[in-house]
Short mmCIF file of C-alpha atoms and ligand atoms in Angstrom, two decimals:
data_model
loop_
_atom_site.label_atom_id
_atom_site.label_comp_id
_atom_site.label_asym_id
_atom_site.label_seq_id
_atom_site.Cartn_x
_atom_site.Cartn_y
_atom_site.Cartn_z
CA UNK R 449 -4.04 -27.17 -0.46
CA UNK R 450 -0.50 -27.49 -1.62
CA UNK R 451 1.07 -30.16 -3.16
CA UNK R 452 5.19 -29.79 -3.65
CA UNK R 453 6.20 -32.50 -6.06
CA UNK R 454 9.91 -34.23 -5.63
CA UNK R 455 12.33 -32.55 -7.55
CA UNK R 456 12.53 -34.01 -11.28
CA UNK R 457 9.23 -35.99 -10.36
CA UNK R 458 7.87 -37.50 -13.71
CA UNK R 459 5.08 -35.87 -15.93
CA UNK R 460 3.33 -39.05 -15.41
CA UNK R 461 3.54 -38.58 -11.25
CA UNK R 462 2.72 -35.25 -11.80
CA UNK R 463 -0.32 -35.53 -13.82
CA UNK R 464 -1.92 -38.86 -11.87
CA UNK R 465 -1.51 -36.29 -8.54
CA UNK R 466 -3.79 -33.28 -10.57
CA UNK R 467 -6.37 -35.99 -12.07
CA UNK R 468 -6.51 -37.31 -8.30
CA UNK R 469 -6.79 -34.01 -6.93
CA UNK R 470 -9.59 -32.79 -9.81
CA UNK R 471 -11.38 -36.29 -8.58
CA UNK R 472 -11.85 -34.45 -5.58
CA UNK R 473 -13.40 -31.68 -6.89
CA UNK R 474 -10.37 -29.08 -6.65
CA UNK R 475 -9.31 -26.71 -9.00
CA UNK R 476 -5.91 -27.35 -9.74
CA UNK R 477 -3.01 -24.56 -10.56
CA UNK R 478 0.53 -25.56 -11.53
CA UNK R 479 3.57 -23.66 -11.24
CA UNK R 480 6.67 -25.43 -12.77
CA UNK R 481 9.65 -24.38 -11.38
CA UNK R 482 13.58 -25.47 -13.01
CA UNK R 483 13.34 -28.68 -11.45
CA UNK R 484 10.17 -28.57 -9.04
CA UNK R 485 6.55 -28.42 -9.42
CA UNK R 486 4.02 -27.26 -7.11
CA UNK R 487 0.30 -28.01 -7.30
CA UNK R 488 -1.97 -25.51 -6.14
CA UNK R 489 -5.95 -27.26 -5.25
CA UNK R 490 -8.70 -24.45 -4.38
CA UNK R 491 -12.05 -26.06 -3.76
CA UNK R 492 -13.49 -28.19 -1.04
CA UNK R 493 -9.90 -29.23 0.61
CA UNK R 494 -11.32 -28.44 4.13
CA UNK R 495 -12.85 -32.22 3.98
CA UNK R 496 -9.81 -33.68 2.01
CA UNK R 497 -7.85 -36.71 3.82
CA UNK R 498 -4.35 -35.45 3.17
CA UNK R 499 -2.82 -38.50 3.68
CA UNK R 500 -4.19 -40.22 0.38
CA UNK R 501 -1.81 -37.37 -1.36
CA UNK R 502 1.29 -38.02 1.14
CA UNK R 503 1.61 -41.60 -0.27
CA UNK R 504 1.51 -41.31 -4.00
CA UNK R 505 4.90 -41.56 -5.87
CA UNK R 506 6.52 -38.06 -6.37
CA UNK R 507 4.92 -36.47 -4.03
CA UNK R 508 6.86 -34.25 -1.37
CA UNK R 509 4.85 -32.92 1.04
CA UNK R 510 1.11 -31.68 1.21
CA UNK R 511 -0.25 -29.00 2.85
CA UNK R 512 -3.37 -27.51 3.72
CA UNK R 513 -3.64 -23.77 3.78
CA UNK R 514 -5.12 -22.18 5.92
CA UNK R 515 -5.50 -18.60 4.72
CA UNK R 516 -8.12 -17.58 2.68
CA UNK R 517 -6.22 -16.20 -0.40
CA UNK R 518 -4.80 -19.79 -1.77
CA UNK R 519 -3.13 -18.48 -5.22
CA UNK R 520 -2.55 -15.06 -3.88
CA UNK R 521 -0.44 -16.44 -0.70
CA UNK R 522 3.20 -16.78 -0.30
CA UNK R 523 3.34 -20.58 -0.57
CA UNK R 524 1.90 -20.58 -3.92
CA UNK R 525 5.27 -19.23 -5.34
CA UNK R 526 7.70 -18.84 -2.37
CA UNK R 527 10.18 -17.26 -5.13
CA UNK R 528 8.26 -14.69 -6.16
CA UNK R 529 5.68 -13.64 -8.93
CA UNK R 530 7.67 -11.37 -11.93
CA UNK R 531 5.32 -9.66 -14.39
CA UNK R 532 6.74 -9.24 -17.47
CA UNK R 533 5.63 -7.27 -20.43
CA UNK R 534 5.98 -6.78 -24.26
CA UNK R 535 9.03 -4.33 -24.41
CA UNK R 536 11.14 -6.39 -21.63
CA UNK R 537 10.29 -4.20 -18.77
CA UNK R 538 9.72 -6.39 -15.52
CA UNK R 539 7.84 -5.82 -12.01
CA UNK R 540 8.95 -7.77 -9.48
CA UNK R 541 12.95 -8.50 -10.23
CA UNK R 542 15.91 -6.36 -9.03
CA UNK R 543 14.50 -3.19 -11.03
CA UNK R 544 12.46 -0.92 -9.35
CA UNK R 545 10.09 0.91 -12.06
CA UNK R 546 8.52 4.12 -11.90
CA UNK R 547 5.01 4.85 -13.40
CA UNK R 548 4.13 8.45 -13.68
CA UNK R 549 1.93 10.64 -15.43
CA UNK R 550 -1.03 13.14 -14.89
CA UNK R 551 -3.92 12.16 -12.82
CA UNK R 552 -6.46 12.79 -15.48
CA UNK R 553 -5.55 12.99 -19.66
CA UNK R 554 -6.18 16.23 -20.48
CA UNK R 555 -5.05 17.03 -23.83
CA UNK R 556 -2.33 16.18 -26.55
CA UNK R 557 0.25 19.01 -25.30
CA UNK R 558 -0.47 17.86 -21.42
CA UNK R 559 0.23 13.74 -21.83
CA UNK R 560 3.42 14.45 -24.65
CA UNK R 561 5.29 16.86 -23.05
CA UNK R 562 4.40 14.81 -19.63
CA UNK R 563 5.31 11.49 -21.62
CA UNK R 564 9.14 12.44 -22.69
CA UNK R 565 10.06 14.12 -19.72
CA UNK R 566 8.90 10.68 -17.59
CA UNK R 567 10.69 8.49 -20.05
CA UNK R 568 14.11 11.29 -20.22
CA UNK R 569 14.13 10.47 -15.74
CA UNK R 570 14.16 6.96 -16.54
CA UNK R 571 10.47 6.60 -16.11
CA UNK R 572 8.93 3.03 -17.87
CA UNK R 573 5.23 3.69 -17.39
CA UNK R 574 3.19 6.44 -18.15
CA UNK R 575 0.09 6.86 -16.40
CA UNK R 576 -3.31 9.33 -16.78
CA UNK R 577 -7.02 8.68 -15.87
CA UNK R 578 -8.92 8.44 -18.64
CA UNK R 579 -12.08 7.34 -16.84
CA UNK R 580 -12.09 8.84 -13.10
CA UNK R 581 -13.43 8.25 -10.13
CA UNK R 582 -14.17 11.46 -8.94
CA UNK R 583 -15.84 12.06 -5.32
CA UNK R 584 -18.38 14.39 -7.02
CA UNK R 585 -20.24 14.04 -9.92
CA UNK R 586 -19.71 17.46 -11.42
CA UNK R 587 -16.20 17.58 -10.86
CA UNK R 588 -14.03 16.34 -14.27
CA UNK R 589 -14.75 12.66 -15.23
CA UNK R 590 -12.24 12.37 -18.04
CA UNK R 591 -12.14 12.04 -21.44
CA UNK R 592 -12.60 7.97 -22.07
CA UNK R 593 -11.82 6.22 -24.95
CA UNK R 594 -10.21 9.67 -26.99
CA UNK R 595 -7.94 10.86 -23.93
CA UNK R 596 -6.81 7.21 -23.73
CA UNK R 597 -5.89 6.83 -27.58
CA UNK R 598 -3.69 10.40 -26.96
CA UNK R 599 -2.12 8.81 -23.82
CA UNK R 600 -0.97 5.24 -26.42
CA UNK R 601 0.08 7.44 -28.67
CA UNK R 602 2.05 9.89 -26.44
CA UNK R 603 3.75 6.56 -24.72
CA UNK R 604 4.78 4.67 -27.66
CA UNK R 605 6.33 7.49 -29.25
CA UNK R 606 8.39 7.56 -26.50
CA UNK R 607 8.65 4.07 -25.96
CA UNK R 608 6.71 4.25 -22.61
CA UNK R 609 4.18 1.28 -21.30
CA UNK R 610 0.60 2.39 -20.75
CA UNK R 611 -1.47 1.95 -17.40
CA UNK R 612 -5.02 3.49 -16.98
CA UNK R 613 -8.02 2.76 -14.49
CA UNK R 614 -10.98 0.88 -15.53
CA UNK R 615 -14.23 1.24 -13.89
CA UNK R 616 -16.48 -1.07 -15.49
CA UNK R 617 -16.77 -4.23 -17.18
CA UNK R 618 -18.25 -2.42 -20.29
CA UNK R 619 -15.01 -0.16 -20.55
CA UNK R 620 -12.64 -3.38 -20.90
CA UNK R 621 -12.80 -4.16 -24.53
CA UNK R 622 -12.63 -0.70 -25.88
CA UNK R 623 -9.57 -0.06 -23.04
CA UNK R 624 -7.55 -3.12 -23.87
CA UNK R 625 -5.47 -2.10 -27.60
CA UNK R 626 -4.59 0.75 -25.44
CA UNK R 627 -3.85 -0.29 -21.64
CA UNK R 628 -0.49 -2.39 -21.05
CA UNK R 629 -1.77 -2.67 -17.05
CA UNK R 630 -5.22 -1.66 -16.10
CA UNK R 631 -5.42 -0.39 -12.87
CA UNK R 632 -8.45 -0.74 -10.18
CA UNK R 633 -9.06 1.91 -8.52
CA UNK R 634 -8.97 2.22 -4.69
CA UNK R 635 -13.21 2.43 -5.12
CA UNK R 636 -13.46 -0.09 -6.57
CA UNK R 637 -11.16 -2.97 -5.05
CA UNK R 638 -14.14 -4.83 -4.02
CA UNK R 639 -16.03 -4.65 -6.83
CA UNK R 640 -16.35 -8.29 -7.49
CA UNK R 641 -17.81 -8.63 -10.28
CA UNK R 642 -14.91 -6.19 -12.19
CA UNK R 643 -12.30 -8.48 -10.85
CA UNK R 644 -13.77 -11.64 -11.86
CA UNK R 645 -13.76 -10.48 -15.68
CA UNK R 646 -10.16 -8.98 -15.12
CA UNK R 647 -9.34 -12.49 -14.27
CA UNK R 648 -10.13 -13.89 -17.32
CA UNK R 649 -8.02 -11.33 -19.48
CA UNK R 650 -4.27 -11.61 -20.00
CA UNK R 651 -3.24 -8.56 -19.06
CA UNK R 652 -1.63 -7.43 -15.84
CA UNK R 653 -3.84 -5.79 -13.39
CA UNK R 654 -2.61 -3.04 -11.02
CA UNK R 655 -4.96 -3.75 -7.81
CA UNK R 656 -5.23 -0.89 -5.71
CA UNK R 657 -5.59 -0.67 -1.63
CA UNK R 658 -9.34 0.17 -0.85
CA UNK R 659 -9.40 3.55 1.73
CA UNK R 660 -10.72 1.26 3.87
CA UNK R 661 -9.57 -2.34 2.92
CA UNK R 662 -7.83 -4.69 5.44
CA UNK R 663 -4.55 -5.75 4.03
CA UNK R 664 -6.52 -9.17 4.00
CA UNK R 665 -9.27 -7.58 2.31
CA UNK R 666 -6.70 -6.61 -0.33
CA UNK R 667 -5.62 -10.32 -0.95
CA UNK R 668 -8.90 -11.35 -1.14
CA UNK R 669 -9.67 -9.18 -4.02
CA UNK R 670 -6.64 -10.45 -5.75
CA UNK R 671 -7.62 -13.69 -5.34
CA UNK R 672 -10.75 -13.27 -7.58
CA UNK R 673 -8.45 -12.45 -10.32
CA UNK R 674 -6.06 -15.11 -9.97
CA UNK R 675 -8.83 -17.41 -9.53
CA UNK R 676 -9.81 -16.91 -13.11
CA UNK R 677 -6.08 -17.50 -14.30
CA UNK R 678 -4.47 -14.10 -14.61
CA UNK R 679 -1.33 -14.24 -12.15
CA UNK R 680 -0.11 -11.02 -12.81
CA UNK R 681 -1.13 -8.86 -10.35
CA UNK R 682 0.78 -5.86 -8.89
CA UNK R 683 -0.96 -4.90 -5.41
CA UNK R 684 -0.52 -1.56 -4.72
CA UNK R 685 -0.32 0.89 -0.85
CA UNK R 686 -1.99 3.81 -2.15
CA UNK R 687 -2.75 4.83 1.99
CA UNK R 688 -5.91 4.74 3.86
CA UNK R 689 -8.20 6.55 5.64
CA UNK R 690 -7.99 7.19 9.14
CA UNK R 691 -8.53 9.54 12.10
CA UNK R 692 -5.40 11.65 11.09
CA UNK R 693 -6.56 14.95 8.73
CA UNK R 694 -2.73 16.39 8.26
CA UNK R 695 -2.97 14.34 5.32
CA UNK R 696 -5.60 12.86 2.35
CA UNK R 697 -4.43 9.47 3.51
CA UNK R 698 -2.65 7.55 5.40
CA UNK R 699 0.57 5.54 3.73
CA UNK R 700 0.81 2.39 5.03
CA UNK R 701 4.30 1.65 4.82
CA UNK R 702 4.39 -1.29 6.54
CA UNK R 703 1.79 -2.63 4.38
CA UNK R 704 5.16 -3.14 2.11
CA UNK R 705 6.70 -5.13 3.62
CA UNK R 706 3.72 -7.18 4.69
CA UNK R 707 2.21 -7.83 1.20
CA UNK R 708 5.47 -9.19 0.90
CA UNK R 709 5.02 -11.68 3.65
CA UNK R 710 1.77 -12.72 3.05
CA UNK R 711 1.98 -12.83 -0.84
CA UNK R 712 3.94 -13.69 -3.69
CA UNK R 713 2.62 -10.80 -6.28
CA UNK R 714 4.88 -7.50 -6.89
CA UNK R 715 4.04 -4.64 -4.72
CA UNK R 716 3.39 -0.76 -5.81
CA UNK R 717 3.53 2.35 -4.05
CA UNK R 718 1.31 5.32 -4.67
CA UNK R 719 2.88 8.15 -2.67
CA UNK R 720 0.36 10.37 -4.41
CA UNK R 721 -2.81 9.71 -3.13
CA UNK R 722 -1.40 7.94 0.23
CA UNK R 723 -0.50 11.59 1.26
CA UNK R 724 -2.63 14.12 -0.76
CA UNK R 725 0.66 16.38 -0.67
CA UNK R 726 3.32 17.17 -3.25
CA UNK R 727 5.74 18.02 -0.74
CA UNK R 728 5.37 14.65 0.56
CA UNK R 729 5.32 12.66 -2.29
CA UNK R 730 9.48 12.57 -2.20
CA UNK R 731 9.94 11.19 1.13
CA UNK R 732 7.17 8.43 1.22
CA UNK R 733 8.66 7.34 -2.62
CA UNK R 734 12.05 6.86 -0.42
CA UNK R 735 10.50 5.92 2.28
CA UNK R 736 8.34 2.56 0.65
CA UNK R 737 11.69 1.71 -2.14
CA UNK R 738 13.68 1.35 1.01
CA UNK R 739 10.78 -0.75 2.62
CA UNK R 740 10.62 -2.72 -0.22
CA UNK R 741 8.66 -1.96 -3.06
CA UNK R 742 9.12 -3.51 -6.42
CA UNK R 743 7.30 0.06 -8.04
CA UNK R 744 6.33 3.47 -7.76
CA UNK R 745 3.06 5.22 -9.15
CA UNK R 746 3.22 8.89 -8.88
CA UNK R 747 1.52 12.16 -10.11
CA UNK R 748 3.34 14.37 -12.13
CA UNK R 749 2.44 17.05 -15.20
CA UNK R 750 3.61 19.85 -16.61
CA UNK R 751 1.22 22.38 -15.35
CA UNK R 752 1.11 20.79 -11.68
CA UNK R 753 -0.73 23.52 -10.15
CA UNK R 754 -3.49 23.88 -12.62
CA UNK R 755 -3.83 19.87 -13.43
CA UNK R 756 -7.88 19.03 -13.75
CA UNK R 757 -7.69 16.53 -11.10
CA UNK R 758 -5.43 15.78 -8.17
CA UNK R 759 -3.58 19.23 -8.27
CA UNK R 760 -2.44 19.64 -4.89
CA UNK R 761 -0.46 16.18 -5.17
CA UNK R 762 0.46 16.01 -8.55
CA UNK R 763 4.55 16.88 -8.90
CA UNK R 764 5.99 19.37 -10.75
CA UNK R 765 8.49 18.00 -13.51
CA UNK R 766 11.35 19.48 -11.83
CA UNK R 767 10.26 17.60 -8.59
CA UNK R 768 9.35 14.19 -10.49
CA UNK R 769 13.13 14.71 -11.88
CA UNK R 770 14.76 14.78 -8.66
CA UNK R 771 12.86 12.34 -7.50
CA UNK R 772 14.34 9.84 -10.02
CA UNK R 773 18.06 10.97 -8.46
CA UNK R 774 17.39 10.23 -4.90
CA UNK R 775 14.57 7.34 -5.72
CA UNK R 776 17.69 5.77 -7.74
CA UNK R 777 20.20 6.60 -4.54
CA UNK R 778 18.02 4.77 -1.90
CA UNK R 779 17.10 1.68 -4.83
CA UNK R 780 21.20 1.27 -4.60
CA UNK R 781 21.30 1.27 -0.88
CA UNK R 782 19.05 -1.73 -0.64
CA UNK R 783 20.56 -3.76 -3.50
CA UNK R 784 18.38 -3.07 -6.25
CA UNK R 785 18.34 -0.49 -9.60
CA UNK R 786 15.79 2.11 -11.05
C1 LIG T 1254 -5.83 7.65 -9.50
O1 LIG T 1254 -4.90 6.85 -9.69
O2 LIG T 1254 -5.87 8.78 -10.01
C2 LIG T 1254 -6.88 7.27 -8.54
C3 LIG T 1254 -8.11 7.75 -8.63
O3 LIG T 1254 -6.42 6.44 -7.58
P1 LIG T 1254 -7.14 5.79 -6.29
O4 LIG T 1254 -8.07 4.78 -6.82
O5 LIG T 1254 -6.00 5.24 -5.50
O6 LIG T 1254 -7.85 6.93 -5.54
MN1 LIG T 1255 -5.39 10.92 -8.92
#
């Protein structure tokens, strides 16, 4: 359920509603606006007699919500969710910002050079697998902990934000002095259990599209993280599998500006594994800025063609660079800035 207070509704008004609310067993999220407060009650609100909140003083309106994903949904915060980090990047405002980096770390040479030619486009993220989810077992499965301290290392001294896939619970702690925004890999967007103990850090999580997860299924997931009080989550359209071979994936594009719709979190876009190509990578970057998207995630190293993971997608420098030019073009076009 929602409850919107009055505007400039007293502390006292606001707090009798949440103790009245908690009386009723509901779990209670506030979101204070300049002048406006709205209560947010997950628990048993199917039973709730709505009415009893209607009448108390300061009270606006109550709603019930129907839709599954309470904290995750668009009422929650009809403005918007903005994740902010340390260095004053944000996700979410008028900026669009780019993420980019190797599939897998590799080595020192690999992630530097990789790291100051992202941040010289006007990159703000620099991404690389340190523990990967590989479809084999005897392909590459990255070099943990090690590869990740190279990637902090290679970031900072460019004055880049970190964002790296965790697997599993266990890898959290050791991640964490090293990860700005962890990221959940496609596999593993319904592993419940990992997003329930992502929901209790505070850190942004970058939650990515299952290959076969229902845009629902997607808000779902995100829920189980917000449920445990971390808001900042960027959902990401990294395409999904369907009857169509041309390519890995397929890119959802409308998923854009669905998520949007639905939800108040940021939205990514993952050109790179939603089409498998390099060639394509370009067009579907234009492609989901113009339909909306408040980021980009894309492969990119300086040895493309040999890379240890992802090769055939993964963007040559020169290609990532011109991709910053026309991503920055398109950005313009539809009122917002790289
Ligand atoms: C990746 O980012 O390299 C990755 C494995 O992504 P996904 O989970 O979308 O396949
Ligand atoms: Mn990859």
């Amino acid at each position: 359920m929602i409850v919107a207070m009055q505007e400039f509704a007293t502390e006292e008004q606001i707090d009798t509603v949440i103790e009245k609310m908690v009386e009723h067993g509901v779990n209670v999220h506030r979101t204070t606006g300049a002048s406006q407060s709205i209560l947010a009650g997950v628990g048993p609100t199917q039973t709730i007699d709505l009415t009893v909140f209607e009448q108390m003083p300061g009270v606006m309106y109550v709603h019930r919500i129907s839709s599954p994903y309470k904290l995750a949904g668009r009422g929650f915060r009809p403005q918007g969710t903005i994740i902010r980090f340390e260095n004053g990047v944000e996700i979410g405002g008028r900026e669009v910002v780019v993420m980019a980096g190797p599939c897998s770390i590799e080595n020192e040479a690999q992630i530097h050079e990789t790291a100051r030619r992202v941040k010289a486009a006007g990159g703000k993220f620099l991404r690389g697998g340190a523990f990967k989810p590989r479809s084999s077992p005897y392909a590459f499965q990255g070099l943990g902990i090690p590869g990740l301290k190279l990637m902090h290392e290679a970031a900072r001294a460019n004055g880049l934000l970190t964002v790296s896939e965790v697997m599993e619970i266990s890898q959290i702690d050791s991640m964490l002095p090293y990860t700005d925004l962890f990221q959940v890999g496609a596999r593993n967007m319904q592993n419940f259990n990992l997003l329930r103990e992502l929901g209790h850090l505070r850190k942004p999580i970058l939650l990515k599209r299952g290959i076969a997860g229902t845009i629902e299924e997607l808000l779902l997931s995100s829920e189980y993280i917000l449920a445990g009080g971390n808001y900042d989550v960027l959902l990401c359209e990294r395409g999904i599998r369907t009857y169509e071979t041309a390519t890995r994936n397929t890119m959802d594009i409308s998923a854009i500006p669905m998520l949007h719709k639905l939800s108040h979190l940021p939205v990514i876009a993952d050109p790179s594994h939603g089409t498998g190509k390099r060639d394509m990578v370009i067009p579907m970057a234009l492609a989901s800025v113009a339909a909306g998207a408040d980021a980009l995630i894309v492969e990119v190293h300086p040895n493309a063609d040999k890379a240890a993971s992802d090769a055939a997608q993964t963007l040559y420098l020169e290609q990532f660079e011109e991709m910053m030019r026309v991503v920055a073009a398109v950005a313009k076009s539809v009122g917002r800035s790289i």
